[in-house]
Amino acid sequence: AQGPLSRVLVVREDEQTHLVTLHQHHIITDDWSFDVLLREWSALYEAAQDGVPPRLAALAHQYPDYARAEQEA
């Protein structure tokens, strides 16, 4: 009934130290999804720190695949 359901706060303590907090309502995520989010954020952060393009794993299924499976069920 009230938002936001997800909040991100980045606090810059100094040039090299940052704190990121993520608050999410339990209704918009589960443990598996949250684990994926953290892994991908970490990969993106490390790539940015190294100045290289991020290397994220390819998705096994795209949204159209999911939508088609739902329609066929």
Coordinates of N, CA and C in Angstrom, one line a residue:
A1 N 0.8 -1.2 0.0 CA 0.0 0.0 0.0 C 0.9 1.3 0.0
Q2 N 2.1 1.1 0.5 CA 3.0 2.3 0.6 C 4.3 1.9 0.0
G3 N 4.9 2.9 -0.7 CA 6.2 2.6 -1.3 C 7.3 3.5 -0.7
P4 N 8.5 3.3 -1.1 CA 8.9 2.4 -2.1 C 9.1 1.0 -1.6
L5 N 9.1 0.0 -2.4 CA 9.3 -1.3 -2.0 C 10.8 -1.7 -2.0
S6 N 11.6 -0.9 -2.7 CA 13.0 -1.1 -2.7 C 13.7 0.2 -2.6
R7 N 14.8 0.3 -1.8 CA 15.5 1.5 -1.6 C 17.0 1.1 -1.6
V8 N 17.8 2.0 -2.2 CA 19.3 1.8 -2.2 C 19.9 3.1 -1.7
L9 N 20.8 3.0 -0.8 CA 21.5 4.2 -0.3 C 23.0 3.9 -0.4
V10 N 23.7 4.9 -1.0 CA 25.2 4.8 -1.1 C 25.7 6.0 -0.3
V11 N 26.6 5.6 0.6 CA 27.3 6.6 1.5 C 28.7 6.6 1.1
R12 N 29.3 7.7 0.7 CA 30.7 7.8 0.4 C 31.4 8.3 1.7
E13 N 32.2 7.4 2.3 CA 32.9 7.8 3.5 C 34.2 8.5 3.2
D14 N 34.9 8.1 2.2 CA 36.0 8.8 1.6 C 36.2 8.4 0.2
E15 N 37.3 8.8 -0.4 CA 37.5 8.5 -1.8 C 37.5 7.0 -2.1
Q16 N 38.0 6.2 -1.2 CA 38.1 4.7 -1.5 C 37.1 3.9 -0.7
T17 N 36.3 4.5 0.1 CA 35.4 3.7 1.0 C 33.9 4.2 0.8
H18 N 33.1 3.2 0.4 CA 31.7 3.5 0.2 C 30.9 2.4 0.9
L19 N 29.7 2.7 1.3 CA 28.8 1.8 2.0 C 27.5 1.8 1.1
V20 N 27.1 0.6 0.7 CA 25.8 0.5 0.0 C 24.8 -0.3 0.8
T21 N 23.7 0.2 1.0 CA 22.6 -0.5 1.7 C 21.5 -0.7 0.8
L22 N 20.9 -1.9 0.8 CA 19.7 -2.2 0.0 C 18.6 -2.7 0.9
H23 N 17.5 -2.0 0.8 CA 16.3 -2.5 1.6 C 15.2 -2.9 0.6
Q24 N 14.7 -4.1 0.8 CA 13.7 -4.6 -0.1 C 12.6 -5.2 0.7
H25 N 11.4 -4.9 0.3 CA 10.2 -5.6 0.9 C 10.2 -7.0 0.5
H26 N 9.9 -7.9 1.4 CA 10.0 -9.4 1.2 C 9.1 -9.8 0.0
I27 N 8.1 -9.0 -0.3 CA 7.2 -9.4 -1.4 C 7.8 -9.3 -2.8
I28 N 8.9 -8.5 -2.9 CA 9.5 -8.3 -4.3 C 10.7 -9.1 -4.5
T29 N 11.1 -9.9 -3.6 CA 12.3 -10.7 -3.8 C 12.3 -12.0 -3.0
D30 N 13.1 -13.0 -3.4 CA 13.3 -14.2 -2.6 C 14.8 -14.4 -2.4
D31 N 15.2 -15.4 -1.7 CA 16.6 -15.6 -1.4 C 17.4 -15.9 -2.7
W32 N 16.8 -16.7 -3.6 CA 17.5 -17.0 -4.9 C 17.7 -15.7 -5.7
S33 N 16.7 -14.9 -5.9 CA 16.8 -13.7 -6.6 C 17.7 -12.7 -6.0
F34 N 17.7 -12.6 -4.7 CA 18.6 -11.7 -4.0 C 20.1 -12.1 -4.2
D35 N 20.3 -13.4 -4.2 CA 21.7 -13.9 -4.4 C 22.2 -13.6 -5.8
V36 N 21.3 -13.7 -6.8 CA 21.6 -13.3 -8.2 C 21.9 -11.8 -8.2
L37 N 21.1 -11.0 -7.6 CA 21.3 -9.6 -7.6 C 22.7 -9.2 -7.0
L38 N 23.0 -9.8 -5.9 CA 24.3 -9.5 -5.2 C 25.5 -10.0 -6.1
R39 N 25.4 -11.1 -6.7 CA 26.5 -11.6 -7.6 C 26.7 -10.7 -8.7
E40 N 25.6 -10.3 -9.3 CA 25.7 -9.4 -10.5 C 26.2 -8.0 -10.1
W41 N 25.7 -7.5 -9.0 CA 26.2 -6.2 -8.6 C 27.7 -6.2 -8.3
S42 N 28.1 -7.3 -7.7 CA 29.6 -7.5 -7.4 C 30.4 -7.5 -8.7
A43 N 29.9 -8.3 -9.7 CA 30.6 -8.4 -10.9 C 30.6 -7.0 -11.6
L44 N 29.5 -6.2 -11.6 CA 29.5 -4.9 -12.2 C 30.5 -4.0 -11.5
Y45 N 30.5 -4.1 -10.2 CA 31.4 -3.2 -9.4 C 32.8 -3.5 -9.6
E46 N 33.2 -4.8 -9.6 CA 34.6 -5.2 -9.9 C 35.0 -4.7 -11.3
A47 N 34.1 -4.9 -12.3 CA 34.5 -4.5 -13.6 C 34.7 -3.0 -13.7
A48 N 33.8 -2.2 -13.0 CA 34.0 -0.8 -13.0 C 35.3 -0.4 -12.3
Q49 N 35.6 -1.0 -11.3 CA 36.9 -0.8 -10.5 C 38.1 -1.1 -11.4
D50 N 38.0 -2.1 -12.2 CA 39.1 -2.5 -13.1 C 39.1 -1.8 -14.4
G51 N 38.0 -1.1 -14.7 CA 37.9 -0.3 -16.0 C 37.7 -1.2 -17.2
V52 N 37.1 -2.4 -17.0 CA 36.8 -3.3 -18.1 C 35.3 -3.5 -18.2
P53 N 34.8 -4.0 -19.3 CA 33.4 -4.3 -19.5 C 33.0 -5.4 -18.5
P54 N 31.8 -5.4 -18.0 CA 31.4 -6.4 -17.1 C 31.1 -7.7 -17.8
R55 N 31.4 -8.8 -17.2 CA 31.2 -10.2 -17.8 C 30.1 -10.9 -16.9
L56 N 28.9 -10.7 -17.3 CA 27.8 -11.4 -16.6 C 27.4 -12.6 -17.4
A57 N 27.0 -13.6 -16.6 CA 26.6 -14.9 -17.2 C 25.4 -14.7 -18.1
A58 N 25.3 -15.4 -19.2 CA 24.2 -15.3 -20.1 C 23.0 -15.9 -19.4
L59 N 21.8 -15.3 -19.6 CA 20.6 -15.8 -19.0 C 20.2 -17.1 -19.7
A60 N 19.8 -18.1 -18.9 CA 19.4 -19.4 -19.5 C 18.1 -19.2 -20.2
H61 N 17.2 -18.3 -19.7 CA 15.9 -18.1 -20.3 C 15.7 -16.6 -20.4
Q62 N 15.1 -16.1 -21.5 CA 14.7 -14.7 -21.7 C 13.3 -14.6 -21.3
Y63 N 12.8 -13.4 -21.1 CA 11.4 -13.2 -20.7 C 10.4 -13.8 -21.7
P64 N 10.7 -13.6 -23.0 CA 9.7 -14.2 -24.0 C 9.6 -15.7 -23.8
D65 N 10.7 -16.4 -23.4 CA 10.6 -17.8 -23.2 C 9.7 -18.1 -22.0
Y66 N 9.8 -17.3 -20.9 CA 9.0 -17.5 -19.8 C 7.5 -17.2 -20.1
A67 N 7.3 -16.1 -20.9 CA 5.9 -15.8 -21.2 C 5.3 -16.9 -22.1
R68 N 6.0 -17.4 -23.0 CA 5.5 -18.5 -23.9 C 5.2 -19.7 -23.0
A69 N 6.0 -20.1 -22.1 CA 5.8 -21.2 -21.2 C 4.5 -21.0 -20.4
E70 N 4.3 -19.8 -19.9 CA 3.2 -19.5 -19.1 C 1.9 -19.6 -19.9
Q71 N 1.9 -19.2 -21.2 CA 0.8 -19.3 -22.1 C 0.4 -20.7 -22.4
E72 N 1.5 -21.6 -22.5 CA 1.3 -23.0 -22.9 C 0.8 -23.8 -21.7
A73 N 1.0 -23.3 -20.5 CA 0.6 -24.1 -19.3 C -0.9 -24.1 -19.0

